[in-house]
Amino acid sequence: MENNTSGHGKFAEVPANVNKWNWGAFWLTWIWGIFNKSYIALLSLLPILNFIMPFYLGFKGNELAWRNNEWYDVEELHKTQKKWSIAGWIFALIVIACIAGNEIIKYNELKESERIKNEILYILNNNKKVEEFIGKDYDIITQGYTMEIKNQYKASGFVLKSSKGIFFLRCELNRNNKIESIRISMPNDNKNKKSKSMDIYP
């Protein structure tokens, strides 16, 4: 190719057909920058700039690659950058899939926690001894968590507030996530510094 000035940095003449959007530079930013000797891409590691640089690199990526590397011709540049674009999209899809999967897990956990909360309130509302222990006008103010213990059951912890104060609820579940028992406990008694608890078996 005549007048090929690729690899001459800022002195390189950039052919008009070089400038195309570069998805590889957009998605892979600093990784793409290192392999393409375009170290300005490392700015994407800095706060604030990490939101700006992907768009800059996507717009200027081909030009930067042309200036900072030697190419036989423009076609070779485009073939190489196309491979980077494919790699960039694969990376992006993996990240999107991971984020989506994580959000689905969080949603299912929240949904399950809400179900357990409503079931607990139903059990408490139908137990006369509960009102004597925790008082009236109670509600669960903090959602619980679930965890598997010795592969036999799960425990779900909630924080309950009533007219008598704050209580902790430990809910033991079977493998089908059905409530087997509920322990209501008050952290401590200001008078005798002893904790109080009550067990309920639905």
mmCIF file of C-alpha atoms in Angstrom, residues 25-202:
data_model
loop_
_atom_site.group_PDB
_atom_site.id
_atom_site.type_symbol
_atom_site.label_atom_id
_atom_site.label_comp_id
_atom_site.label_asym_id
_atom_site.label_seq_id
_atom_site.Cartn_x
_atom_site.Cartn_y
_atom_site.Cartn_z
ATOM 1 C CA ALA A 25 -12.418 -0.796 21.963
ATOM 2 C CA PHE A 26 -15.808 0.220 23.379
ATOM 3 C CA TRP A 27 -16.385 -2.955 25.401
ATOM 4 C CA LEU A 28 -12.822 -3.945 26.303
ATOM 5 C CA THR A 29 -11.394 -0.409 26.830
ATOM 6 C CA TRP A 30 -8.028 -0.736 28.614
ATOM 7 C CA ILE A 31 -7.530 -4.376 27.582
ATOM 8 C CA TRP A 32 -7.974 -3.395 23.957
ATOM 9 C CA GLY A 33 -5.712 -0.386 24.544
ATOM 10 C CA ILE A 34 -2.796 -2.448 25.859
ATOM 11 C CA PHE A 35 -2.841 -4.928 22.975
ATOM 12 C CA ASN A 36 -3.265 -2.147 20.417
ATOM 13 C CA LYS A 37 -0.551 0.061 21.959
ATOM 14 C CA SER A 38 -3.139 2.775 22.563
ATOM 15 C CA TYR A 39 -2.329 3.437 26.194
ATOM 16 C CA ILE A 40 -4.672 6.386 26.492
ATOM 17 C CA ALA A 41 -7.284 3.664 27.013
ATOM 18 C CA LEU A 42 -5.844 3.156 30.518
ATOM 19 C CA LEU A 43 -7.689 6.327 31.506
ATOM 20 C CA SER A 44 -10.809 4.162 31.556
ATOM 21 C CA LEU A 45 -9.528 2.764 34.864
ATOM 22 C CA LEU A 46 -10.021 6.156 36.525
ATOM 23 C CA PRO A 47 -13.289 7.235 38.171
ATOM 24 C CA ILE A 48 -15.600 9.384 36.033
ATOM 25 C CA LEU A 49 -13.399 8.820 32.977
ATOM 26 C CA ASN A 50 -14.468 5.173 33.008
ATOM 27 C CA PHE A 51 -17.883 6.378 31.809
ATOM 28 C CA ILE A 52 -16.458 8.608 29.077
ATOM 29 C CA MET A 53 -13.572 6.587 27.666
ATOM 30 C CA PRO A 54 -15.617 3.687 26.205
ATOM 31 C CA PHE A 55 -17.404 6.133 23.900
ATOM 32 C CA TYR A 56 -14.168 7.908 23.009
ATOM 33 C CA LEU A 57 -12.468 4.604 22.248
ATOM 34 C CA GLY A 58 -15.433 3.344 20.275
ATOM 35 C CA PHE A 59 -15.332 6.467 18.116
ATOM 36 C CA LYS A 60 -11.545 6.831 17.855
ATOM 37 C CA GLY A 61 -10.465 3.199 18.255
ATOM 38 C CA ASN A 62 -9.642 2.480 14.629
ATOM 39 C CA GLU A 63 -7.747 5.732 14.287
ATOM 40 C CA LEU A 64 -5.729 5.014 17.431
ATOM 41 C CA ALA A 65 -4.972 1.484 16.248
ATOM 42 C CA TRP A 66 -3.835 2.834 12.871
ATOM 43 C CA ARG A 67 -1.586 5.470 14.404
ATOM 44 C CA ASN A 68 -0.031 3.210 17.028
ATOM 45 C CA ASN A 69 0.494 -0.016 15.049
ATOM 46 C CA GLU A 70 1.906 -0.921 11.664
ATOM 47 C CA TRP A 71 -0.623 -2.445 9.245
ATOM 48 C CA TYR A 72 -0.163 -3.833 5.770
ATOM 49 C CA ASP A 73 -3.299 -1.994 4.660
ATOM 50 C CA VAL A 74 -6.686 -0.767 5.904
ATOM 51 C CA GLU A 75 -8.258 -4.148 5.204
ATOM 52 C CA GLU A 76 -5.869 -5.847 7.626
ATOM 53 C CA LEU A 77 -6.758 -3.260 10.261
ATOM 54 C CA HIS A 78 -10.484 -3.890 9.827
ATOM 55 C CA LYS A 79 -10.068 -7.679 9.935
ATOM 56 C CA THR A 80 -8.140 -7.468 13.194
ATOM 57 C CA GLN A 81 -10.532 -4.980 14.771
ATOM 58 C CA LYS A 82 -13.487 -7.140 13.729
ATOM 59 C CA LYS A 83 -12.011 -9.937 15.850
ATOM 60 C CA TRP A 84 -11.748 -7.492 18.729
ATOM 61 C CA SER A 85 -15.389 -6.513 18.185
ATOM 62 C CA ILE A 86 -16.474 -10.154 18.398
ATOM 63 C CA ALA A 87 -14.442 -10.610 21.591
ATOM 64 C CA GLY A 88 -15.937 -7.404 22.981
ATOM 65 C CA TRP A 89 -19.507 -8.535 22.343
ATOM 66 C CA ILE A 90 -18.819 -11.950 23.881
ATOM 67 C CA PHE A 91 -17.456 -10.209 26.973
ATOM 68 C CA ALA A 92 -20.441 -7.844 27.094
ATOM 69 C CA LEU A 93 -22.968 -10.680 26.783
ATOM 70 C CA ILE A 94 -21.245 -12.634 29.563
ATOM 71 C CA VAL A 95 -21.349 -9.588 31.852
ATOM 72 C CA ILE A 96 -24.999 -8.905 30.996
ATOM 73 C CA ALA A 97 -25.888 -12.566 31.617
ATOM 74 C CA CYS A 98 -24.118 -12.511 35.007
ATOM 75 C CA ILE A 99 -25.877 -9.300 36.044
ATOM 76 C CA ALA A 100 -29.251 -10.620 34.893
ATOM 77 C CA GLY A 101 -28.686 -13.925 36.697
ATOM 78 C CA ASN A 102 -27.704 -12.129 39.897
ATOM 79 C CA GLU A 103 -30.801 -9.918 39.731
ATOM 80 C CA ILE A 104 -33.029 -12.952 39.186
ATOM 81 C CA ILE A 105 -31.506 -14.643 42.241
ATOM 82 C CA LYS A 106 -32.030 -11.494 44.331
ATOM 83 C CA TYR A 107 -35.624 -11.194 43.133
ATOM 84 C CA ASN A 108 -36.386 -14.832 43.975
ATOM 85 C CA GLU A 109 -34.784 -14.471 47.418
ATOM 86 C CA LEU A 110 -36.800 -11.318 48.112
ATOM 87 C CA LYS A 111 -39.982 -12.980 46.904
ATOM 88 C CA GLU A 112 -39.341 -16.017 49.100
ATOM 89 C CA SER A 113 -38.512 -13.801 52.076
ATOM 90 C CA GLU A 114 -41.774 -11.906 51.583
ATOM 91 C CA ARG A 115 -43.707 -15.181 51.462
ATOM 92 C CA ILE A 116 -42.123 -16.367 54.706
ATOM 93 C CA LYS A 117 -42.800 -12.989 56.317
ATOM 94 C CA ASN A 118 -46.501 -13.163 55.478
ATOM 95 C CA GLU A 119 -46.692 -16.746 56.707
ATOM 96 C CA ILE A 120 -45.015 -15.774 59.986
ATOM 97 C CA LEU A 121 -47.446 -12.899 60.524
ATOM 98 C CA TYR A 122 -50.366 -15.239 59.852
ATOM 99 C CA ILE A 123 -49.067 -17.717 62.448
ATOM 100 C CA LEU A 124 -48.446 -14.973 65.018
ATOM 101 C CA ASN A 125 -51.869 -13.427 64.476
ATOM 102 C CA ASN A 126 -53.507 -16.768 65.212
ATOM 103 C CA ASN A 127 -51.620 -17.439 68.425
ATOM 104 C CA LYS A 128 -53.092 -15.857 71.560
ATOM 105 C CA LYS A 129 -49.891 -16.236 73.592
ATOM 106 C CA VAL A 130 -47.952 -14.122 71.111
ATOM 107 C CA GLU A 131 -49.781 -10.924 72.036
ATOM 108 C CA GLU A 132 -49.003 -11.496 75.718
ATOM 109 C CA PHE A 133 -45.317 -11.881 74.914
ATOM 110 C CA ILE A 134 -44.665 -9.184 72.326
ATOM 111 C CA GLY A 135 -47.626 -6.852 72.742
ATOM 112 C CA LYS A 136 -49.983 -5.401 70.161
ATOM 113 C CA ASP A 137 -49.520 -3.579 66.862
ATOM 114 C CA TYR A 138 -46.486 -5.548 65.800
ATOM 115 C CA ASP A 139 -44.938 -5.764 62.377
ATOM 116 C CA ILE A 140 -41.796 -7.150 60.776
ATOM 117 C CA ILE A 141 -39.545 -4.201 59.980
ATOM 118 C CA THR A 142 -36.546 -6.051 58.535
ATOM 119 C CA GLN A 143 -36.745 -8.819 55.981
ATOM 120 C CA GLY A 144 -34.983 -12.028 56.779
ATOM 121 C CA TYR A 145 -32.390 -14.232 55.158
ATOM 122 C CA THR A 146 -32.303 -17.932 54.420
ATOM 123 C CA MET A 147 -29.442 -20.363 54.729
ATOM 124 C CA GLU A 148 -29.013 -24.097 54.596
ATOM 125 C CA ILE A 149 -27.823 -25.726 57.797
ATOM 126 C CA LYS A 150 -26.404 -29.254 57.660
ATOM 127 C CA ASN A 151 -28.465 -29.931 54.527
ATOM 128 C CA GLN A 152 -31.566 -30.375 56.652
ATOM 129 C CA TYR A 153 -33.341 -27.066 57.051
ATOM 130 C CA LYS A 154 -33.050 -23.379 56.529
ATOM 131 C CA ALA A 155 -33.255 -20.549 59.026
ATOM 132 C CA SER A 156 -34.778 -17.206 58.302
ATOM 133 C CA GLY A 157 -34.153 -14.231 60.584
ATOM 134 C CA PHE A 158 -36.464 -11.248 60.890
ATOM 135 C CA VAL A 159 -36.642 -8.194 63.129
ATOM 136 C CA LEU A 160 -40.048 -7.451 64.622
ATOM 137 C CA LYS A 161 -41.180 -4.239 66.301
ATOM 138 C CA SER A 162 -44.153 -4.045 68.648
ATOM 139 C CA SER A 163 -45.531 -1.953 71.489
ATOM 140 C CA LYS A 164 -43.113 -3.755 73.818
ATOM 141 C CA GLY A 165 -39.975 -3.143 71.795
ATOM 142 C CA ILE A 166 -37.760 -4.935 69.313
ATOM 143 C CA PHE A 167 -37.758 -8.709 68.892
ATOM 144 C CA PHE A 168 -35.744 -11.132 66.787
ATOM 145 C CA LEU A 169 -37.443 -13.969 64.957
ATOM 146 C CA ARG A 170 -35.622 -17.157 64.026
ATOM 147 C CA CYS A 171 -37.658 -19.297 61.716
ATOM 148 C CA GLU A 172 -36.685 -22.907 61.034
ATOM 149 C CA LEU A 173 -37.823 -24.312 57.709
ATOM 150 C CA ASN A 174 -37.925 -27.791 56.254
ATOM 151 C CA ARG A 175 -36.555 -28.738 52.855
ATOM 152 C CA ASN A 176 -39.767 -27.537 51.234
ATOM 153 C CA ASN A 177 -39.323 -24.133 52.892
ATOM 154 C CA LYS A 178 -42.323 -24.711 55.121
ATOM 155 C CA ILE A 179 -42.148 -23.282 58.640
ATOM 156 C CA GLU A 180 -41.443 -25.875 61.330
ATOM 157 C CA SER A 181 -40.848 -23.553 64.264
ATOM 158 C CA ILE A 182 -40.522 -19.898 65.179
ATOM 159 C CA ARG A 183 -38.450 -18.545 68.050
ATOM 160 C CA ILE A 184 -39.246 -15.013 69.193
ATOM 161 C CA SER A 185 -36.610 -13.460 71.419
ATOM 162 C CA MET A 186 -36.033 -10.091 73.043
ATOM 163 C CA PRO A 187 -32.277 -9.289 73.142
ATOM 164 C CA ASN A 188 -32.262 -8.363 76.821
ATOM 165 C CA ASP A 189 -34.459 -7.273 79.662
ATOM 166 C CA ASN A 190 -33.403 -3.912 81.098
ATOM 167 C CA LYS A 191 -34.388 -5.040 84.594
ATOM 168 C CA ASN A 192 -32.564 -8.315 84.986
ATOM 169 C CA LYS A 193 -30.341 -8.223 81.878
ATOM 170 C CA LYS A 194 -31.681 -11.616 80.804
ATOM 171 C CA SER A 195 -33.014 -12.431 77.382
ATOM 172 C CA LYS A 196 -36.552 -13.698 76.929
ATOM 173 C CA SER A 197 -37.747 -16.027 74.244
ATOM 174 C CA MET A 198 -40.830 -17.873 73.090
ATOM 175 C CA ASP A 199 -41.079 -20.878 70.782
ATOM 176 C CA ILE A 200 -44.005 -21.492 68.453
ATOM 177 C CA TYR A 201 -44.669 -24.733 66.601
ATOM 178 C CA PRO A 202 -47.331 -24.265 63.905
#
